[in-house]
Amino acid sequence: MAEATTIARPYAQAAFDQAQKQGDLKGWSGVLESLKSIMGNAEVLALASSPKMPVATIESLVLSLAGTSLTQHQQNFIRILADGHRLSVASEISEMYELLRAEAEKSVDVTVSSAFDLSDAQQQKIVAALKVRMGREIRLSCKLDKTLVGGIVIRAGDKVIDGSARTRLSDLTNALA
């Protein structure tokens, strides 16, 4: 994993720099997410990783799967990845790009897991509280996790705020043991 991250870093930075130059951070996010999805397919990954497969064939396969809405710069980026046999780190490139984008936009992706669906009002309260606490714009996504019993778990980058009933019950059990 560390090696993939090391390999992906300069590519993510190059994509980010180009996206900033073009003023299209969101568009590049979509392209990299699409590339991550394409390379997440085991058959495509196997073909792209095969030393017997000509690079031109790999390029045209990935570009055709990526769609026709790619700019010339985005197509060239994919070609560079294919030529350098770096398509296998598309997932890491996408993740690192999103970190760079979030930093530039002064935003953070937050995932809230809860045992029950959160209402819009509850989501807005969570966003408002986190915005004050973190000093950044919040991009919220919610997940349903029935194993929590109650409460919520908030994940923002490497920070976790665990307010779940499951954890509180576990803490109580440990205290009584």
Coordinates of C-alpha atoms in Angstrom, one line a residue:
M1 CA 0.0 0.0 0.0
A2 CA 2.8 2.4 0.9
E3 CA 4.5 1.8 -2.5
A4 CA 1.2 2.4 -4.3
T5 CA 0.8 5.7 -2.4
T6 CA 4.3 6.7 -3.2
I7 CA 3.8 6.0 -6.9
A8 CA 0.4 7.7 -7.0
R9 CA 1.4 11.0 -5.2
P10 CA 3.1 12.8 -8.2
Y11 CA 0.3 11.7 -10.5
A12 CA -2.3 13.0 -8.1
Q13 CA -0.4 16.3 -7.8
A14 CA -0.1 16.7 -11.6
A15 CA -3.8 16.1 -12.1
F16 CA -4.6 18.6 -9.3
D17 CA -2.2 21.2 -10.7
Q18 CA -3.8 20.8 -14.2
A19 CA -7.3 20.9 -12.7
Q20 CA -6.5 24.1 -10.8
K21 CA -5.0 25.6 -14.0
Q22 CA -8.2 24.8 -15.9
G23 CA -10.5 25.8 -13.0
D24 CA -12.1 22.4 -13.1
L25 CA -11.5 20.6 -9.8
K26 CA -14.9 19.0 -9.8
G27 CA -14.6 17.8 -13.4
W28 CA -11.2 16.1 -12.7
S29 CA -12.7 14.5 -9.6
G30 CA -15.3 12.9 -11.8
V31 CA -12.7 11.7 -14.3
L32 CA -10.5 10.2 -11.6
E33 CA -13.5 8.6 -9.8
S34 CA -14.5 7.1 -13.2
L35 CA -10.9 5.8 -13.8
K36 CA -10.9 4.3 -10.3
S37 CA -14.1 2.5 -11.0
I38 CA -12.9 1.3 -14.4
M39 CA -9.7 -0.1 -12.9
G40 CA -11.6 -1.6 -10.0
N41 CA -13.0 -4.1 -12.5
A42 CA -10.8 -7.2 -12.2
E43 CA -10.9 -8.0 -15.9
V44 CA -9.9 -4.5 -17.0
L45 CA -7.1 -4.5 -14.4
A46 CA -5.9 -7.9 -15.6
L47 CA -5.8 -6.7 -19.2
A48 CA -4.1 -3.4 -18.2
S49 CA -1.5 -5.2 -16.1
S50 CA -0.7 -7.8 -18.7
P51 CA 2.8 -7.3 -20.1
K52 CA 1.7 -9.0 -23.4
M53 CA -1.0 -6.3 -24.0
P54 CA 0.2 -3.5 -26.2
V55 CA 0.0 -0.1 -24.5
A56 CA -2.0 1.4 -27.4
T57 CA -4.7 -1.3 -26.8
I58 CA -4.8 -0.6 -23.1
E59 CA -5.1 3.2 -23.8
S60 CA -7.9 2.8 -26.2
L61 CA -9.8 0.4 -24.0
V62 CA -9.6 2.6 -20.9
L63 CA -10.4 5.8 -22.9
S64 CA -13.4 4.1 -24.5
L65 CA -14.7 3.0 -21.1
A66 CA -14.1 6.5 -19.7
G67 CA -16.5 8.0 -22.2
T68 CA -16.4 10.8 -24.7
S69 CA -16.6 13.8 -22.4
L70 CA -12.9 13.8 -21.5
T71 CA -10.9 16.9 -22.3
Q72 CA -7.6 16.5 -24.2
H73 CA -5.7 17.0 -21.0
Q74 CA -7.7 14.3 -19.2
Q75 CA -7.1 11.9 -22.2
N76 CA -3.4 12.7 -22.1
F77 CA -3.3 12.0 -18.4
I78 CA -4.8 8.5 -18.9
R79 CA -2.4 7.9 -21.7
I80 CA 0.5 8.8 -19.5
L81 CA -0.7 6.4 -16.8
A82 CA -1.1 3.7 -19.4
D83 CA 2.4 4.3 -20.9
G84 CA 4.0 4.3 -17.5
H85 CA 2.0 1.1 -16.4
R86 CA 0.4 3.1 -13.6
L87 CA -3.3 2.5 -14.2
S88 CA -3.2 0.0 -11.3
V89 CA -2.8 2.9 -8.8
A90 CA -5.9 4.7 -10.1
S91 CA -7.6 4.3 -6.8
E92 CA -4.8 5.8 -4.8
I93 CA -4.4 8.7 -7.4
S94 CA -8.1 9.5 -7.0
E95 CA -8.0 9.4 -3.2
M96 CA -4.9 11.6 -3.0
Y97 CA -6.4 14.0 -5.5
E98 CA -9.5 14.3 -3.3
L99 CA -7.3 15.1 -0.3
L100 CA -5.6 17.9 -2.3
R101 CA -9.0 19.2 -3.5
A102 CA -10.4 19.2 0.0
E103 CA -7.4 21.1 1.3
A104 CA -7.7 23.7 -1.5
E105 CA -11.4 24.1 -1.0
K106 CA -11.0 24.2 2.8
S107 CA -13.5 21.3 3.0
V108 CA -13.5 17.9 4.6
D109 CA -15.5 14.8 3.7
V110 CA -17.4 13.5 6.7
T111 CA -19.2 10.2 7.0
V112 CA -21.8 9.8 9.6
S113 CA -22.9 6.2 10.5
S114 CA -26.1 5.8 12.4
A115 CA -28.5 3.1 13.4
F116 CA -31.4 5.0 11.9
D117 CA -31.9 7.4 9.0
L118 CA -31.1 11.0 9.9
S119 CA -33.6 13.7 9.0
D120 CA -32.5 16.7 7.0
A121 CA -32.7 18.8 10.2
Q122 CA -30.4 16.4 12.1
Q123 CA -27.9 16.4 9.2
Q124 CA -27.9 20.2 9.1
K125 CA -27.2 20.4 12.8
I126 CA -24.3 17.9 12.5
V127 CA -22.9 19.9 9.5
A128 CA -23.2 23.2 11.5
A129 CA -21.5 21.8 14.6
L130 CA -18.7 20.2 12.6
K131 CA -18.2 23.4 10.6
V132 CA -17.6 25.3 13.8
R133 CA -15.4 22.6 15.3
M134 CA -13.2 22.0 12.2
G135 CA -13.3 25.5 10.7
R136 CA -14.0 24.0 7.2
E137 CA -16.8 23.4 4.8
I138 CA -18.3 19.9 5.4
R139 CA -19.2 17.5 2.7
L140 CA -21.5 15.0 4.5
S141 CA -22.4 11.5 3.6
C142 CA -24.6 9.3 5.7
K143 CA -24.5 5.5 6.2
L144 CA -26.9 3.2 7.9
D145 CA -25.3 0.8 10.3
K146 CA -27.8 -1.3 12.3
T147 CA -25.0 -2.7 14.5
L148 CA -24.6 0.6 16.3
V149 CA -27.9 0.1 18.2
G150 CA -28.2 3.8 18.6
G151 CA -26.2 7.1 18.4
I152 CA -23.8 8.0 15.6
V153 CA -20.2 7.6 14.6
I154 CA -18.6 10.5 12.7
R155 CA -15.5 10.0 10.6
A156 CA -13.6 12.9 9.2
G157 CA -10.3 12.0 7.7
D158 CA -8.3 10.3 10.5
K159 CA -10.6 11.7 13.2
V160 CA -13.4 9.6 14.7
I161 CA -16.1 10.8 17.1
D162 CA -17.9 7.7 18.4
G163 CA -21.2 8.5 20.1
S164 CA -22.7 5.1 19.4
A165 CA -24.7 3.1 22.0
R166 CA -22.6 0.0 21.0
T167 CA -19.4 1.7 22.2
R168 CA -21.0 3.1 25.4
L169 CA -22.3 -0.4 26.2
S170 CA -18.9 -1.9 25.5
D171 CA -17.2 0.7 27.7
L172 CA -19.7 0.0 30.5
T173 CA -19.1 -3.8 30.2
N174 CA -15.3 -3.2 30.4
A175 CA -15.8 -0.9 33.5
L176 CA -17.8 -3.6 35.3
A177 CA -15.5 -6.4 34.4

